[in-house]
XYZ file of N, CA and C in Angstrom:
300
model
N -11.206 35.534 -1.674
C -11.294 35.379 -0.211
C -10.368 36.323 0.526
N -9.285 36.635 -0.153
C -8.286 37.494 0.502
C -8.906 38.879 0.817
N -9.633 39.393 -0.188
C -10.264 40.723 0.011
C -11.305 40.711 1.146
N -12.040 39.611 1.205
C -13.042 39.470 2.289
C -12.376 39.362 3.689
N -11.321 38.644 3.733
C -10.575 38.450 4.969
C -10.002 39.857 5.391
N -9.573 40.629 4.457
C -8.997 41.895 4.805
C -10.135 42.900 5.236
N -11.211 42.822 4.513
C -12.371 43.705 4.867
C -12.911 43.390 6.259
N -13.031 42.090 6.591
C -13.564 41.706 7.911
C -12.496 41.678 8.980
N -11.254 41.830 8.641
C -10.157 41.796 9.621
C -9.919 40.372 10.194
N -10.034 39.423 9.243
C -9.875 38.008 9.663
C -8.436 37.552 9.195
N -7.840 36.839 10.059
C -6.508 36.369 9.775
C -6.342 34.955 9.203
N -7.239 34.048 9.562
C -7.032 32.685 9.078
C -8.273 32.168 8.268
N -7.951 31.193 7.455
C -9.038 30.552 6.713
C -9.954 29.775 7.636
N -9.468 29.281 8.739
C -10.332 28.558 9.661
C -11.334 29.498 10.254
N -10.919 30.694 10.628
C -11.901 31.634 11.135
C -12.896 32.042 10.161
N -12.482 32.175 8.877
C -13.400 32.493 7.822
C -14.441 31.334 7.603
N -13.951 30.129 7.620
C -14.812 28.976 7.519
C -15.859 28.971 8.638
N -15.449 29.157 9.849
C -16.296 29.261 11.010
C -17.405 30.338 10.829
N -17.009 31.440 10.302
C -17.912 32.580 10.123
C -18.967 32.187 9.098
N -18.557 31.539 8.024
C -19.509 31.050 6.996
C -20.472 30.035 7.549
N -19.945 29.169 8.391
C -20.792 28.139 9.023
C -21.884 28.793 9.924
N -21.425 29.806 10.653
C -22.380 30.529 11.522
C -23.448 31.217 10.712
N -23.045 31.878 9.593
C -24.062 32.487 8.737
C -25.026 31.454 8.157
N -24.535 30.297 7.789
C -25.432 29.283 7.235
C -26.425 28.738 8.317
N -25.884 28.476 9.468
C -26.762 27.881 10.545
C -27.785 29.001 10.966
N -27.364 30.166 11.024
C -28.254 31.282 11.456
C -29.376 31.448 10.464
N -29.023 31.532 9.210
C -30.069 31.682 8.201
C -31.081 30.584 8.178
N -30.657 29.351 8.235
C -31.526 28.230 8.201
C -32.409 28.197 9.467
N -31.728 28.369 10.608
C -32.476 28.349 11.907
C -33.567 29.487 12.023
N -33.183 30.643 11.564
C -34.143 31.761 11.706
C -35.369 31.543 10.771
N -35.094 30.952 9.602
C -36.279 30.655 8.731
C -37.151 29.583 9.370
N -36.523 28.594 9.962
C -37.250 27.537 10.607
C -37.992 28.008 11.766
N -37.429 28.834 12.587
C -38.036 29.363 13.784
C -39.189 30.337 13.490
N -39.091 31.019 12.335
C -40.128 32.003 11.983
C -41.456 31.295 11.772
N -41.363 30.049 11.312
C -42.626 29.293 11.125
C -43.300 29.055 12.488
N -42.498 28.694 13.476
C -43.070 28.494 14.784
C -43.545 29.816 15.432
N -42.819 30.898 15.172
C -43.238 32.195 15.671
C -44.574 32.573 15.132
N -44.774 32.343 13.814
C -46.064 32.607 13.161
C -47.183 31.779 13.720
N -46.872 30.505 13.916
C -47.887 29.608 14.587
C -48.207 30.033 16.016
N -47.202 30.476 16.806
C -47.464 30.970 18.154
C -48.280 32.227 18.141
N -48.065 33.073 17.177
C -48.836 34.303 17.073
C -50.202 34.122 16.447
N -50.456 32.941 15.937
C -51.733 32.653 15.230
C -51.779 33.167 13.860
N -50.642 33.371 13.251
C -50.622 33.874 11.855
C -50.481 32.692 10.881
N -51.463 32.590 10.050
C -51.488 31.504 9.037
C -51.732 32.047 7.667
N -51.532 31.231 6.674
C -51.824 31.622 5.302
C -53.308 31.835 5.117
N -54.020 31.036 5.904
C -55.486 31.133 5.800
C -56.059 32.476 6.252
N -55.578 32.975 7.405
C -56.042 34.253 7.874
C -55.380 35.468 7.426
N -54.185 35.287 6.757
C -53.452 36.470 6.257
C -53.383 36.530 4.718
N -53.629 35.418 4.167
C -53.601 35.393 2.621
C -52.260 35.743 2.064
N -52.249 36.689 1.148
C -51.033 37.107 0.466
C -50.012 37.852 1.378
N -50.505 38.339 2.482
C -49.645 39.031 3.347
C -48.798 38.216 4.275
N -49.130 36.839 4.306
C -48.469 35.886 5.169
C -46.891 35.908 4.905
N -46.515 35.774 3.716
C -45.063 35.695 3.406
C -44.328 36.983 3.780
N -44.829 38.159 3.408
C -44.094 39.380 3.954
C -44.030 39.473 5.448
N -45.101 39.078 6.099
C -45.114 39.071 7.554
C -44.066 38.087 8.133
N -44.033 36.980 7.550
C -43.025 35.933 8.012
C -41.613 36.456 7.709
N -41.343 37.079 6.617
C -40.049 37.645 6.313
C -39.689 38.748 7.305
N -40.652 39.553 7.721
C -40.438 40.601 8.716
C -40.090 39.956 10.035
N -40.752 38.861 10.351
C -40.464 38.102 11.629
C -39.019 37.527 11.637
N -38.578 37.105 10.466
C -37.213 36.479 10.367
C -36.174 37.477 10.754
N -36.365 38.762 10.439
C -35.278 39.734 10.653
C -34.851 39.814 12.143
N -35.705 40.064 13.157
C -35.229 40.114 14.520
C -34.703 38.761 15.007
N -35.347 37.676 14.585
C -34.875 36.343 14.947
C -33.486 36.146 14.430
N -33.166 36.519 13.188
C -31.889 36.360 12.650
C -30.847 37.209 13.405
N -31.170 38.411 13.745
C -30.229 39.339 14.462
C -29.784 38.707 15.748
N -30.748 38.179 16.465
C -30.475 37.603 17.806
C -29.657 36.366 17.672
N -30.120 35.504 16.734
C -29.380 34.221 16.568
C -27.944 34.393 16.077
N -27.786 35.394 15.212
C -26.380 35.610 14.661
C -25.420 35.857 15.794
N -25.736 36.638 16.715
C -24.800 36.928 17.855
C -24.689 35.726 18.734
N -25.846 35.020 19.063
C -25.803 33.845 19.912
C -25.015 32.625 19.353
N -25.315 32.426 18.088
C -24.557 31.280 17.413
C -23.146 31.638 17.208
N -22.849 32.929 16.941
C -21.477 33.419 16.829
C -20.766 33.228 18.223
N -21.468 33.490 19.229
C -20.875 33.205 20.613
C -20.545 31.777 20.815
N -21.476 30.866 20.460
C -21.237 29.492 20.635
C -20.016 28.965 19.846
N -19.765 29.578 18.694
C -18.620 29.259 17.883
C -17.377 30.045 18.192
N -17.422 30.822 19.216
C -16.221 31.547 19.609
C -15.939 32.767 18.763
N -16.972 33.345 18.125
C -16.733 34.458 17.235
C -17.660 35.644 17.661
N -17.943 35.819 18.897
C -18.817 36.824 19.349
C -18.325 38.243 18.981
N -17.056 38.503 19.136
C -16.560 39.790 18.839
C -16.819 40.192 17.394
N -16.524 39.322 16.476
C -16.796 39.523 15.039
C -18.198 39.747 14.734
N -19.111 38.959 15.301
C -20.507 39.080 14.991
C -21.140 40.250 15.734
N -20.670 40.609 16.887
C -21.206 41.762 17.554
C -20.828 43.080 16.765
N -19.640 43.100 16.260
C -19.170 44.281 15.470
C -20.002 44.246 14.130
N -20.131 43.120 13.503
C -20.848 42.978 12.208
C -22.328 43.400 12.431
N -22.941 42.987 13.549
C -24.267 43.317 13.810
C -24.481 44.867 13.972
N -23.602 45.493 14.782
C -23.677 46.929 14.938
C -23.548 47.709 13.617
N -22.572 47.284 12.777
C -22.381 47.904 11.506
C -23.652 47.768 10.619
N -24.207 46.569 10.632
C -25.388 46.249 9.768
C -26.523 47.176 10.205
N -26.788 47.180 11.539
C -27.952 47.969 11.999
C -27.742 49.459 11.843
N -26.508 49.943 11.976
C -26.254 51.356 11.723
C -26.465 51.681 10.268
N -26.099 50.787 9.366
C -26.324 51.076 7.985
C -27.826 51.125 7.561
N -28.614 50.481 8.461
C -30.092 50.452 8.212
C -30.750 51.586 8.974
N -30.005 52.469 9.582
C -30.502 53.562 10.362
C -31.008 53.219 11.743
N -30.513 52.086 12.236
C -30.919 51.670 13.557
C -29.807 51.745 14.601
N -28.755 52.586 14.301
C -27.632 52.749 15.140
C -27.965 53.313 16.507
N -29.086 53.916 16.675
C -29.491 54.457 17.934
C -29.655 53.385 19.005
N -29.828 52.189 18.565
C -29.987 51.069 19.455
C -28.777 50.771 20.277
N -27.609 51.279 19.815
C -26.355 50.958 20.421
C -25.716 52.155 21.163
N -26.397 53.267 21.175
C -25.861 54.421 21.866
C -26.129 54.310 23.338
N -25.136 54.635 24.153
C -25.317 54.544 25.611
C -25.815 55.875 26.172
């Protein structure tokens, strides 16, 4: 845990625990919401067949990104998650989204 705290620039175990809680809530919530997003878009296993699961996974990605920052904000960790989000998207080649 010490290496992780150093890598993320975290000083306390409480902050690390809060960050882990935010990751857990965000992952579960984005998976749950993706089901409703698919329903809203009219995407079902019946009309998509084997493509349904990959489509749902693709839908989870933007939902997760938005929720990560919002839930991080609710838990008082906006700065950490905003920085984390920018690093992650830059590593995926989407850094242009943050250029002014």
